Short mmCIF file of C-alpha atoms in Angstrom, two decimals:
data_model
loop_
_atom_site.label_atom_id
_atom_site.label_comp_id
_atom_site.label_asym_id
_atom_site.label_seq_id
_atom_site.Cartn_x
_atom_site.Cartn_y
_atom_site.Cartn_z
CA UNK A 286 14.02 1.82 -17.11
CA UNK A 287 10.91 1.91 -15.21
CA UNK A 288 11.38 5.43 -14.04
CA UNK A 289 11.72 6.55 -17.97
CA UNK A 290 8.69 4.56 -18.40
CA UNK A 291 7.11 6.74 -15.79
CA UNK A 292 7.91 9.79 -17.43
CA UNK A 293 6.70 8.74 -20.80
CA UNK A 294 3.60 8.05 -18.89
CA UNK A 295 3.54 11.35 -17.64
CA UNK A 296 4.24 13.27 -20.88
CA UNK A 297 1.16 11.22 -22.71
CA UNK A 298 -1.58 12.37 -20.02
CA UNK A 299 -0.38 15.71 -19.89
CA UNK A 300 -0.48 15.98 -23.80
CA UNK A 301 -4.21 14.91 -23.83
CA UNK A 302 -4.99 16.97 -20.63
CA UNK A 303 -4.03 20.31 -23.16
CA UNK A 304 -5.57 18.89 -26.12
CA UNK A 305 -8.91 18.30 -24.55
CA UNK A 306 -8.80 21.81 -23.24
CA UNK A 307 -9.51 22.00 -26.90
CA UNK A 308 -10.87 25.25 -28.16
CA UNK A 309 -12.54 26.42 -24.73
CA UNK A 310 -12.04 29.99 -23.46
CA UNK A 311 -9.51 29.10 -20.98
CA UNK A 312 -5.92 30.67 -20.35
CA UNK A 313 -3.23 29.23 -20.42
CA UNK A 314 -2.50 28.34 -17.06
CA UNK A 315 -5.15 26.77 -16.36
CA UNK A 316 -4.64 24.80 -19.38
CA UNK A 317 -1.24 23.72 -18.37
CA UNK A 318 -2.60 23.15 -15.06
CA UNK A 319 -5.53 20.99 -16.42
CA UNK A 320 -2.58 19.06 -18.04
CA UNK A 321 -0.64 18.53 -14.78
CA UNK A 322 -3.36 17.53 -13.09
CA UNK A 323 -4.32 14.79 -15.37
CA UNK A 324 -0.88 13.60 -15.49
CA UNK A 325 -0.21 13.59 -11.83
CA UNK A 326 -3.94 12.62 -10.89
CA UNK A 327 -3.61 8.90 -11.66
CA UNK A 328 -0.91 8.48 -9.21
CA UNK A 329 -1.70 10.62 -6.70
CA UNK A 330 -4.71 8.85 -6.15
CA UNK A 331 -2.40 5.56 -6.23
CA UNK A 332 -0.53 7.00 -3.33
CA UNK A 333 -2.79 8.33 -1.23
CA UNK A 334 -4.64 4.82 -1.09
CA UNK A 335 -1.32 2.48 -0.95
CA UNK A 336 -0.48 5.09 1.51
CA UNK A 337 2.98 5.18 -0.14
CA UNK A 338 4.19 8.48 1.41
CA UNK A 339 5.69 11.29 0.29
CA UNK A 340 3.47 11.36 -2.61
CA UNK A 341 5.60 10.33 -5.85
CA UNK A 342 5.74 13.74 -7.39
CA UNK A 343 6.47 15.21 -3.90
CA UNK A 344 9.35 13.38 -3.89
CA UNK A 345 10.88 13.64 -7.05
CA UNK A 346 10.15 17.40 -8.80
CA UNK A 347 11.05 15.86 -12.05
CA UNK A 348 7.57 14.51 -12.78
CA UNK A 349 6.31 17.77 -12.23
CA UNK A 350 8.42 19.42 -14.48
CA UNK A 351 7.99 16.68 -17.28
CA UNK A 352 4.32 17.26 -16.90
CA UNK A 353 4.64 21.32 -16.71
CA UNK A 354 6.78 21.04 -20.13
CA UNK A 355 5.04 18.57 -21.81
CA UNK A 356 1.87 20.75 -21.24
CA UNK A 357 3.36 24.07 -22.45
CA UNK A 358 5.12 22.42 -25.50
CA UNK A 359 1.64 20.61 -26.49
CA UNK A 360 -0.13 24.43 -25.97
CA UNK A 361 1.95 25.79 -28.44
CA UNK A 362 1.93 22.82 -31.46
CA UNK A 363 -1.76 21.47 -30.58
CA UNK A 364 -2.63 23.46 -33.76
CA UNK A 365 -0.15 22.25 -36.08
CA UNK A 366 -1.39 18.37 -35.72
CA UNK A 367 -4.34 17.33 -37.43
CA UNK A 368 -6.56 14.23 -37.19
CA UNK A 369 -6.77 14.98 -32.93
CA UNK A 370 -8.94 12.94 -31.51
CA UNK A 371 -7.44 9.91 -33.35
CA UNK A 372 -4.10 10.69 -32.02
CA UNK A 373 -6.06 11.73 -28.70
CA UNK A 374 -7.26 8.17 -27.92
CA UNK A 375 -3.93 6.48 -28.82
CA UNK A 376 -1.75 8.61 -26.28
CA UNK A 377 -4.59 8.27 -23.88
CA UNK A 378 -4.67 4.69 -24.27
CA UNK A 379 -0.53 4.78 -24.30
CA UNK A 380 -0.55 6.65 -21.23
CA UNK A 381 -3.10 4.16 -19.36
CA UNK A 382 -0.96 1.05 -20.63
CA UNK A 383 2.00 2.28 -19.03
CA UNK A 384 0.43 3.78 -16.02
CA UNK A 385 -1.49 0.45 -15.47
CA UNK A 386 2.00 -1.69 -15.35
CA UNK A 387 4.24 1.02 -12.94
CA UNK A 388 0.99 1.08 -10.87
CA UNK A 389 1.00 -2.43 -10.38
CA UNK A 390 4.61 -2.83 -10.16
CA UNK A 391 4.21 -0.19 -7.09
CA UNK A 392 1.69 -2.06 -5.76
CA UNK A 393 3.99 -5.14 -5.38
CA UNK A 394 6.94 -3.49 -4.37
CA UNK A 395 5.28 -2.32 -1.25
CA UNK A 396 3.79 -5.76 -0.31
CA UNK A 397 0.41 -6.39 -1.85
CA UNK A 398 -0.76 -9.17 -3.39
CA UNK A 399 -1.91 -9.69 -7.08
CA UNK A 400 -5.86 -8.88 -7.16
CA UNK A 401 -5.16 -5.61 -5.14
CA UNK A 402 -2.31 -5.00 -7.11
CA UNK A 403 -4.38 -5.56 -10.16
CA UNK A 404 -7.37 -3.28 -9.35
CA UNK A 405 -4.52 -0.59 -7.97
CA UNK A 406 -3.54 -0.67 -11.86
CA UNK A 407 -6.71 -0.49 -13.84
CA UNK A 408 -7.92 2.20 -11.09
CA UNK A 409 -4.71 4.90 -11.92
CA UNK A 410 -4.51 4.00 -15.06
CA UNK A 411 -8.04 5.17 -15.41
CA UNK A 412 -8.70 8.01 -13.26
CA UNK A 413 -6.07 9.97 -14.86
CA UNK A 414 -8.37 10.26 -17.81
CA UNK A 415 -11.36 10.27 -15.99
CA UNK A 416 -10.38 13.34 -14.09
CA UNK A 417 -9.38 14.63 -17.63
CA UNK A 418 -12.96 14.05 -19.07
CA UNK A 419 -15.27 15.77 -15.83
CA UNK A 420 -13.08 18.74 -15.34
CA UNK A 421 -13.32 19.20 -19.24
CA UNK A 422 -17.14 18.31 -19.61
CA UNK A 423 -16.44 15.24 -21.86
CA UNK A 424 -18.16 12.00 -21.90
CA UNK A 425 -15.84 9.67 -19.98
CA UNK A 426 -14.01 7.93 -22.07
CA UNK A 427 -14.96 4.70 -19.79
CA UNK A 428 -18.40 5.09 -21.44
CA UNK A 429 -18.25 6.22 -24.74
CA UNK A 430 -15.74 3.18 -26.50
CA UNK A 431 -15.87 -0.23 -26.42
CA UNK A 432 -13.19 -2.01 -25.00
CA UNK A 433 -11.77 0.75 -22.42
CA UNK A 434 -10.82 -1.63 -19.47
CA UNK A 435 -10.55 -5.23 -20.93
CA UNK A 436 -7.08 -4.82 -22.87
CA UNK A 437 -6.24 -3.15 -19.46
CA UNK A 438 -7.46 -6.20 -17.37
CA UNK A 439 -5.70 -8.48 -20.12
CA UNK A 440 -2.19 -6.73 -19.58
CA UNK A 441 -2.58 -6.31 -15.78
CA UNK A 442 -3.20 -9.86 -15.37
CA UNK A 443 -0.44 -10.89 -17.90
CA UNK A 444 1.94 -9.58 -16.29
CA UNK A 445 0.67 -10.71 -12.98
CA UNK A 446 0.86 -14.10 -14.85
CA UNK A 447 4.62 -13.53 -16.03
CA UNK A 448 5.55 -11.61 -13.04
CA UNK A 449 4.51 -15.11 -10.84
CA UNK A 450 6.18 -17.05 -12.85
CA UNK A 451 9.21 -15.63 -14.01
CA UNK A 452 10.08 -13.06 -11.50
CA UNK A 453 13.50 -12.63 -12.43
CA UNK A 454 11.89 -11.51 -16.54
CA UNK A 455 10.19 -9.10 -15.10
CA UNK A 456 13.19 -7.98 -12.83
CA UNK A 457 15.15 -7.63 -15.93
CA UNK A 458 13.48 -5.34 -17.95
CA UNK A 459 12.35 -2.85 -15.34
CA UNK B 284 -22.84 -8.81 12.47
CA UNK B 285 -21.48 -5.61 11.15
CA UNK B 286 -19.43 -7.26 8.87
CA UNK B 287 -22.15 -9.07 6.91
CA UNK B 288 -24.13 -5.63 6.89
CA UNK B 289 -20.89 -3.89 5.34
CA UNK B 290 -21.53 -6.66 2.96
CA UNK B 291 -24.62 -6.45 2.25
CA UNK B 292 -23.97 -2.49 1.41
CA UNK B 293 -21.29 -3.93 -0.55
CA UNK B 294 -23.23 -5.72 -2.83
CA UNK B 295 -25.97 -2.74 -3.46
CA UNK B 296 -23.66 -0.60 -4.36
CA UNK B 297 -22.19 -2.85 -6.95
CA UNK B 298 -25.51 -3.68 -8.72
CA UNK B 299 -26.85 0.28 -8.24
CA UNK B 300 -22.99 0.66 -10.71
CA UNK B 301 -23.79 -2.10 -13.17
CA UNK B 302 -27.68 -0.47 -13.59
CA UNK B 303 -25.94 2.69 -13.89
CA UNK B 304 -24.17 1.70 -16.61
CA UNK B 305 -27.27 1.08 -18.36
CA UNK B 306 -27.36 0.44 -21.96
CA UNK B 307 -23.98 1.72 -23.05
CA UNK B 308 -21.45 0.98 -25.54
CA UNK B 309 -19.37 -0.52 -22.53
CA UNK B 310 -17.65 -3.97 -22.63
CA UNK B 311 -18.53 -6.28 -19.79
CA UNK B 312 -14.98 -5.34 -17.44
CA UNK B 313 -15.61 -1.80 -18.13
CA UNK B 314 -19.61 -2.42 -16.46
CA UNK B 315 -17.89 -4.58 -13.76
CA UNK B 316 -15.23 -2.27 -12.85
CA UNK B 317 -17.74 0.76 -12.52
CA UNK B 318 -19.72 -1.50 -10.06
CA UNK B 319 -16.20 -2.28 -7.94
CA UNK B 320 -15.80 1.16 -7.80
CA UNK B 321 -18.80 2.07 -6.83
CA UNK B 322 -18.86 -0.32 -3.92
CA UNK B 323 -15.85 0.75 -2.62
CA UNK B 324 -15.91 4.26 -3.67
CA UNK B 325 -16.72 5.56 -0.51
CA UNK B 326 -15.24 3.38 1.95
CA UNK B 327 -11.95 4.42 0.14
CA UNK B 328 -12.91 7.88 0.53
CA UNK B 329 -13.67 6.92 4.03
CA UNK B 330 -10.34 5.23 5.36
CA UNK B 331 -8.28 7.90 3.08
CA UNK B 332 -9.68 10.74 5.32
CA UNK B 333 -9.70 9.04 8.73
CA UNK B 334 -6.32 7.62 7.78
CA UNK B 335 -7.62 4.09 8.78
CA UNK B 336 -4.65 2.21 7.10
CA UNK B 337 -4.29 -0.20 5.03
CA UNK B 338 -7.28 0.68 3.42
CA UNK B 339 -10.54 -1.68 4.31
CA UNK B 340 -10.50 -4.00 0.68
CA UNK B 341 -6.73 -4.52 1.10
CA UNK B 342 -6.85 -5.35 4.20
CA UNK B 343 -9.82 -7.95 3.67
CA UNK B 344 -10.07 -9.37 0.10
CA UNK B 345 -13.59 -10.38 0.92
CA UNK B 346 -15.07 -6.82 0.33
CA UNK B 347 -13.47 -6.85 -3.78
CA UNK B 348 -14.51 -9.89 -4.47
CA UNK B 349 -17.92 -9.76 -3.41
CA UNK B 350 -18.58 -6.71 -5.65
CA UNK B 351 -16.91 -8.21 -8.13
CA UNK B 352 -19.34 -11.03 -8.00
CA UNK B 353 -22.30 -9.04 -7.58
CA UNK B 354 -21.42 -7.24 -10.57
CA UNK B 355 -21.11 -9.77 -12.76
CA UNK B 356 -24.25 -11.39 -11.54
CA UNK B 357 -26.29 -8.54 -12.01
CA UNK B 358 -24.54 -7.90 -15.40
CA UNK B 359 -26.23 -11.31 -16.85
CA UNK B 360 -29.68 -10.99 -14.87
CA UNK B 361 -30.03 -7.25 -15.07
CA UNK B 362 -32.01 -7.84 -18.76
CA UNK B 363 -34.64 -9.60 -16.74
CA UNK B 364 -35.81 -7.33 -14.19
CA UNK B 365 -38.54 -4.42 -14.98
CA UNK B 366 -39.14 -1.49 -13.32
CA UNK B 367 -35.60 -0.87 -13.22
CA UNK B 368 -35.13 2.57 -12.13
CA UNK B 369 -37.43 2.36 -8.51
CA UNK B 370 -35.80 -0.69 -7.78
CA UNK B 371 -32.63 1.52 -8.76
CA UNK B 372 -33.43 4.00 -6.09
CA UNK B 373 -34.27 1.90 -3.31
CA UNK B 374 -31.38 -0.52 -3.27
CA UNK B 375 -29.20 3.05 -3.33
CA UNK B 376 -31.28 4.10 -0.74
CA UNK B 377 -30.63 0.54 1.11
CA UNK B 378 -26.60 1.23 1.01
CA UNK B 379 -26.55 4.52 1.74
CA UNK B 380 -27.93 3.86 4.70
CA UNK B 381 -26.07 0.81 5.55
CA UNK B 382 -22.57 2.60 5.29
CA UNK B 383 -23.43 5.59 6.53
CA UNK B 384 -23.83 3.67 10.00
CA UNK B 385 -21.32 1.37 9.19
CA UNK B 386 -18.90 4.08 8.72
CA UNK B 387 -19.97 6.12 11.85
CA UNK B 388 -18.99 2.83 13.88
CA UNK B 389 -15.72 2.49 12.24
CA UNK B 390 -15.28 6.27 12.84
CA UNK B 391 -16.17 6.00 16.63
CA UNK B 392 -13.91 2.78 16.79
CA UNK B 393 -10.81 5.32 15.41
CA UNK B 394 -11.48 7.16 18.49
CA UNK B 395 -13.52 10.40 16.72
CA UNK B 396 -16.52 12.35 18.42
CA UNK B 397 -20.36 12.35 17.25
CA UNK B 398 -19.75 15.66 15.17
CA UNK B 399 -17.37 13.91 13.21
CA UNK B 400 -18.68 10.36 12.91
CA UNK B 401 -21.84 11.92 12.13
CA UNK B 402 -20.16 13.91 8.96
CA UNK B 403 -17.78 10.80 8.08
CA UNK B 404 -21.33 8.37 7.58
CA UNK B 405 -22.69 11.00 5.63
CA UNK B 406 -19.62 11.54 3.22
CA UNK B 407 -19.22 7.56 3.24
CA UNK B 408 -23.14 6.67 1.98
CA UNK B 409 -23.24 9.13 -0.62
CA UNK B 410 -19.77 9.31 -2.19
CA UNK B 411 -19.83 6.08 -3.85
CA UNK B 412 -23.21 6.64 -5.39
CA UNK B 413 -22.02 9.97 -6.68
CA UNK B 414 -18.83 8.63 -8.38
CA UNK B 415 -20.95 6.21 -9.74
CA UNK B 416 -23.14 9.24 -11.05
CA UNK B 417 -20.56 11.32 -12.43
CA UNK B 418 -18.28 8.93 -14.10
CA UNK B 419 -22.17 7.72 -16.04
CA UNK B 420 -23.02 11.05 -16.66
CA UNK B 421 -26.16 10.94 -14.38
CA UNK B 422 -27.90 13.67 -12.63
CA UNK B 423 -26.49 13.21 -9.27
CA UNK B 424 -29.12 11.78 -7.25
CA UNK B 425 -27.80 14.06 -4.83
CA UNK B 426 -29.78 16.80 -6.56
CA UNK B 427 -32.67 14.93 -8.44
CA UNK B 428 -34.35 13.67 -5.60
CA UNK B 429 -36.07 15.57 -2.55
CA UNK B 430 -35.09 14.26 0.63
CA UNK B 431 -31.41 12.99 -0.08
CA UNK B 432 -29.42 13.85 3.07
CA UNK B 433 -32.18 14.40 5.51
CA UNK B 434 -33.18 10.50 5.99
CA UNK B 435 -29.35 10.13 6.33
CA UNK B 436 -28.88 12.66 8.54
CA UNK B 437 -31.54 11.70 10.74
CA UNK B 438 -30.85 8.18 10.83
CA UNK B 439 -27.29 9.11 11.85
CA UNK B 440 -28.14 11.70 14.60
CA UNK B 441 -30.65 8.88 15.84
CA UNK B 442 -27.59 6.22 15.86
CA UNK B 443 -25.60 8.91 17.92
CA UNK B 444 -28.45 9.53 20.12
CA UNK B 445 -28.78 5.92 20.60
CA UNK B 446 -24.95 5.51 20.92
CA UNK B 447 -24.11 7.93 23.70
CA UNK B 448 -26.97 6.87 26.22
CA UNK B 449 -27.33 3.14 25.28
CA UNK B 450 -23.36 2.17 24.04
CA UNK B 451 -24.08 -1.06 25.32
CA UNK B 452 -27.23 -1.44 23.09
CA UNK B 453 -25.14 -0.58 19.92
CA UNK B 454 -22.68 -3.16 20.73
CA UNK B 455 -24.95 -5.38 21.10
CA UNK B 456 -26.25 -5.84 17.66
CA UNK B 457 -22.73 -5.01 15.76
CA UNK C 16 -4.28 36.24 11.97
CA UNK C 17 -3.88 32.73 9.51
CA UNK C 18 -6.37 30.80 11.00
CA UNK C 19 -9.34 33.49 10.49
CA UNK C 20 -8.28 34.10 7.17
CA UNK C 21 -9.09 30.07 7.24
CA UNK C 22 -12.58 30.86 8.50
CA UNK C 23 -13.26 33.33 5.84
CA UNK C 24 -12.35 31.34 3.20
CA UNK C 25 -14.38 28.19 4.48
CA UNK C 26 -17.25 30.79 4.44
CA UNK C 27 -16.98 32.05 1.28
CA UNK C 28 -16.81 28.57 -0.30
CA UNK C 29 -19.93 27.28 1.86
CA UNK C 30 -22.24 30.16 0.77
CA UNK C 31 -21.05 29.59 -2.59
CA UNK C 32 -22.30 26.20 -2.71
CA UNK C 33 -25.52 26.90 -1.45
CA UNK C 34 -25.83 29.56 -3.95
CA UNK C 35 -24.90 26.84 -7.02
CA UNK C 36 -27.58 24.30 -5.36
CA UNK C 37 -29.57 27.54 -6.76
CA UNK C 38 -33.51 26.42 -7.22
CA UNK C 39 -32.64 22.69 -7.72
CA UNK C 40 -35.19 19.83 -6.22
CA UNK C 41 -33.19 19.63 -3.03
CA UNK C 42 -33.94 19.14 0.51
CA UNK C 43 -32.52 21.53 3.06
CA UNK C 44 -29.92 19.35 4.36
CA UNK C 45 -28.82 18.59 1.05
CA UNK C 46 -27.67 21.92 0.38
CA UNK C 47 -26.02 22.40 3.50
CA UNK C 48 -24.03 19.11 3.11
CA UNK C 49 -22.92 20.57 -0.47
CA UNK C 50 -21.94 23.69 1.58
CA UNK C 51 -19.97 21.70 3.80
CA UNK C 52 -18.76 19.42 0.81
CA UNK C 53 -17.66 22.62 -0.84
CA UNK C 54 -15.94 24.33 2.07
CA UNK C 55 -14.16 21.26 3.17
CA UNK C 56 -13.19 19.86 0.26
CA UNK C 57 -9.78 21.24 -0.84
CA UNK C 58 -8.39 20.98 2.52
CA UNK C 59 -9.36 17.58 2.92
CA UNK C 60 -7.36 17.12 -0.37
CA UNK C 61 -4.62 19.45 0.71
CA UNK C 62 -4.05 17.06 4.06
CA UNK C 63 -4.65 13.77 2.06
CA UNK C 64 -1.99 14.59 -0.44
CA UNK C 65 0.66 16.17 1.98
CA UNK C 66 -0.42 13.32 4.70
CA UNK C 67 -1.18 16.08 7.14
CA UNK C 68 -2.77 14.36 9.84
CA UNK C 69 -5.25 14.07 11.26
CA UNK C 70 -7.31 15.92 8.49
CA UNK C 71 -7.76 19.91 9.34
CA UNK C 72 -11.56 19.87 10.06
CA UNK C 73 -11.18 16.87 12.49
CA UNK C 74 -8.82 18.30 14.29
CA UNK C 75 -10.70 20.78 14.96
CA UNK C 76 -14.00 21.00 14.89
CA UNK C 77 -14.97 24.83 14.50
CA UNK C 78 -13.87 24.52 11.05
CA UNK C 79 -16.90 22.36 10.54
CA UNK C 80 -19.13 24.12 12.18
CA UNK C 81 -18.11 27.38 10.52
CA UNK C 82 -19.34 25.67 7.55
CA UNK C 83 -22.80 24.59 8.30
CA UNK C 84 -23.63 28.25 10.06
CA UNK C 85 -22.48 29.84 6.87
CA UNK C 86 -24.27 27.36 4.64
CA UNK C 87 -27.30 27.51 6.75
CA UNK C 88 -27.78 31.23 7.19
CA UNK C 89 -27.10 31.50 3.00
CA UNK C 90 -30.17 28.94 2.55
CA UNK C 91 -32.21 31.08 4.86
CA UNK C 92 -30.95 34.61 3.03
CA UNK C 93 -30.35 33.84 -0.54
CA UNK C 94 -33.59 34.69 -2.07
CA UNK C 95 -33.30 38.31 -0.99
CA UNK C 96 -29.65 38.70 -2.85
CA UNK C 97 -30.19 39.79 -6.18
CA UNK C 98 -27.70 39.96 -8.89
CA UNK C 99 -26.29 36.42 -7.18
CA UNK C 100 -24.07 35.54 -10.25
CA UNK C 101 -21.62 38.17 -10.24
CA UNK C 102 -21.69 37.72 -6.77
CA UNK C 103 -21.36 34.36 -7.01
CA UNK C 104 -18.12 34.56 -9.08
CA UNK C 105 -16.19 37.42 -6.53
CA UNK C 106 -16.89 35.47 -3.53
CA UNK C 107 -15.41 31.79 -5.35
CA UNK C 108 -12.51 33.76 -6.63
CA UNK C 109 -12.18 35.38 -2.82
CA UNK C 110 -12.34 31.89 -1.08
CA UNK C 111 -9.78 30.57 -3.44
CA UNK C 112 -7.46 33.47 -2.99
CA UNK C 113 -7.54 32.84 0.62
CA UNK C 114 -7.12 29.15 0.34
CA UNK C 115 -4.02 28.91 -1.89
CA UNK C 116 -2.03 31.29 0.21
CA UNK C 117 -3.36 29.04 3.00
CA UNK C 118 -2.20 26.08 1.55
CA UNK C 119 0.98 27.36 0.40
CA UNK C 120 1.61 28.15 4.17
CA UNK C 121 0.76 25.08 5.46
CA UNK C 122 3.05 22.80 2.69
CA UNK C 123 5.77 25.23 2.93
CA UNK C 124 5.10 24.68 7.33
CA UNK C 125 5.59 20.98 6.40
CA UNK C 126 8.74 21.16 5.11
CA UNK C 127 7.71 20.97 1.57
CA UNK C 128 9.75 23.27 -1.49
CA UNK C 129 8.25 26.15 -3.30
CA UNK C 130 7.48 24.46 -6.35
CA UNK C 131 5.17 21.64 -4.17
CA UNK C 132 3.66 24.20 -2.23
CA UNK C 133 2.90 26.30 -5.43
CA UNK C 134 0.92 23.60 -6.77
CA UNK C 135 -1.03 22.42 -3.74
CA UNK C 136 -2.00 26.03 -3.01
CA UNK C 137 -3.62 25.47 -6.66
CA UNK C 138 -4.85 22.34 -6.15
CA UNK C 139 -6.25 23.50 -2.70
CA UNK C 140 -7.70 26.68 -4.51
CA UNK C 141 -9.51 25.35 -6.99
CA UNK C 142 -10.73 21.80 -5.69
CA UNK C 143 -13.16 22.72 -3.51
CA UNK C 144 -15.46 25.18 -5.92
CA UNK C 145 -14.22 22.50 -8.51
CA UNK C 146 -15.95 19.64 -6.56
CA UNK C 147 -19.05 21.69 -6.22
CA UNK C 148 -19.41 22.24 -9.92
CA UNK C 149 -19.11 18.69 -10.87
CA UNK C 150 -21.91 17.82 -7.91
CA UNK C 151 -24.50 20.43 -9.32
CA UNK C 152 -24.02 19.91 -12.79
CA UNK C 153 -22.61 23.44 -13.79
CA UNK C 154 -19.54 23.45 -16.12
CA UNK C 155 -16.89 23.47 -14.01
CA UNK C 156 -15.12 27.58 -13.71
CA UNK C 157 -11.75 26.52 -14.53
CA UNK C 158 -13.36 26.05 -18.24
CA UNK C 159 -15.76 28.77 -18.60
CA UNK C 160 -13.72 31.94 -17.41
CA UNK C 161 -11.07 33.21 -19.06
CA UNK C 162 -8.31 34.03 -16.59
CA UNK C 163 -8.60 31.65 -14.00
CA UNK C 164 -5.96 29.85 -12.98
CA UNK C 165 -3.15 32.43 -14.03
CA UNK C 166 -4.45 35.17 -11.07
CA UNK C 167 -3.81 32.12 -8.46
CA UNK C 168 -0.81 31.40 -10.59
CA UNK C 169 0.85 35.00 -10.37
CA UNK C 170 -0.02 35.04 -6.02
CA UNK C 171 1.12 31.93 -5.03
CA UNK C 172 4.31 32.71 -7.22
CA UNK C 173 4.86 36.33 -5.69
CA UNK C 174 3.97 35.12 -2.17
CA UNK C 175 6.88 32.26 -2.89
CA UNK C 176 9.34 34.71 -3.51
CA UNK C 177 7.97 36.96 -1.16
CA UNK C 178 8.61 34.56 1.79
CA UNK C 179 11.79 33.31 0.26
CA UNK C 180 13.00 36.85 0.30
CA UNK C 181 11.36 38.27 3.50
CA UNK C 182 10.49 35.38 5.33
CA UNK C 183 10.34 37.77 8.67
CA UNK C 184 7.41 39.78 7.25
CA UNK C 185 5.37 36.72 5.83
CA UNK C 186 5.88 35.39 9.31
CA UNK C 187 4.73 39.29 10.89
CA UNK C 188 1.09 38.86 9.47
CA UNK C 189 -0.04 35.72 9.08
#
């Protein structure tokens, strides 16, 4: 369950990665790359701090292919969908959601305690994104909405909460 | 000793992030969160590179919890201070140089020569400010201000200097 | 043969930073450091990611110095190079030639797959000039060129099956 989780994670950053390649004069490697690299980012960055080694898409090529597809399938329909941005903030804010939780649950699984665990969540579910927004010259989304990390810090520490509590709940549906 | 300076460089860092964040649309975890990571931005950096494991704010929650702390604090009191901006510059100024030696000791400690102590402090005093730059959208102070690097560099060469004919001197007041 | 194609490429990228610190406010050791920054950068990366340790420019120390000769020589030269743009853009796209085959050789020497080691010698490629874009404020190259990414793309991929094919004459000149 969790690793499905992960992928959906993956296929939401990588969709927003092509999308706010937007209209730019780039080719389209480098905006499928652009998408890879904001889907993988996140984690990798996870990683290399917990030191939790090989790197998760190292290990498993799936995630990379997810991403790779997701990005090439989002080249190809990005002009069909209308109303972007909207649907840009809600994947983006999808993606962080789920990236937030598996980062956390990581976190635990290899021995930490709840604040780092916490902080190890907000920060990939972030930098994903953030990567996203300075390689593509965009206001960070950190800084241009209201309300970017506080439903993040809500869920993280909800389900630090629940996870303390009922360990066997969150056991079950992971 | 050293570990009330790393601190101290702690807590700069974290109010330089939340007077970064300036006047933004941000809500108040978003502000706090950008001062976390810009205290221990470059520490992370830091221990990632010399592959000083765990990293230094897992290892000792002390380090998160003061920025977190400092960042809040400065969150409520920033309103009252004037003059913002020089005050800005010199309490950047003030951690910069505090973990650039701080992280040419830890550096040394891991068993590295000058040359590369001398480059770690460097990387370590200014990466956190920059991140802090670049996810606000700042000019990178790196490149606004004359005389960035050279104070650092100096002060580092001198603590080298110092270090190789006096080690006992060093040791002395860490 | 490998490791002075190394030395090229960490020259190319260090002159190219000093070039982008262009006529900017900065001090003289500033612009060295984002030399360095720039040359160093996407190996530092590379190693992080594939744990390669210790990190290629502690290890040994040339590397570094390499850096800061080329950087400082460039600050001392640039003003007599004229048409520095075009230039500018051939010697980036040189360096990163050189460091994704580099990179690809080195995660492929780890024990790493094709596919990994075609996406680090990407990542490798394009971090370091990527990293000095973001620090001086330029729009990053992956988003103002067209063809980027897909030139890096096509050699990594042809030096993949290249070395899967004749492994003997990757092996003869690097």
């Amino acid at each position: 369950m969790i690793y499905y989780l992960g992928m959906l994670g993956i296929i939401a950053f990588s969709v927003t990665g092509v999308i706010a390649a937007g209209k730019r004069n780039m080719d389209i490697f480098s905006i499928i790359l652009l998408g890879v690299v904001t889907a993988l980012g996140g984690g990798t960055l996870r990683d290399m701090i917990l030191d939790a080694r090989p790197v998760f898409w190292i290990n498993d090529l799936t995630y990379l292919w997810v991403a790779v597809i997701a990005a090439s399938l989002t080249f190809f329909s990005v002009r069909l969908v209308s109303r972007i941005l909207k649907l840009f903030i809600y994947i983006d804010t999808f993606g962080m959601a789920l990236f937030t939780i598996l980062a956390m649950e990581k976190a635990l699984s290899l021995g930490n305690n709840y604040t780092v665990s916490v902080l190890m969540g907000l920060i990939t579910g972030i930098s994903g994104g953030m990567l996203r927004d300075i390689l593509t010259g965009r206001m960070p989304l950190l800084l241009g909405r209201e309300f970017y990390a506080t439903p993040a810090l809500l869920g993280a520490s909800l389900y630090a909460l629940l996870d303390s509590f009922f360990p066997a709940l969150s056991n079950a549906w992971l």
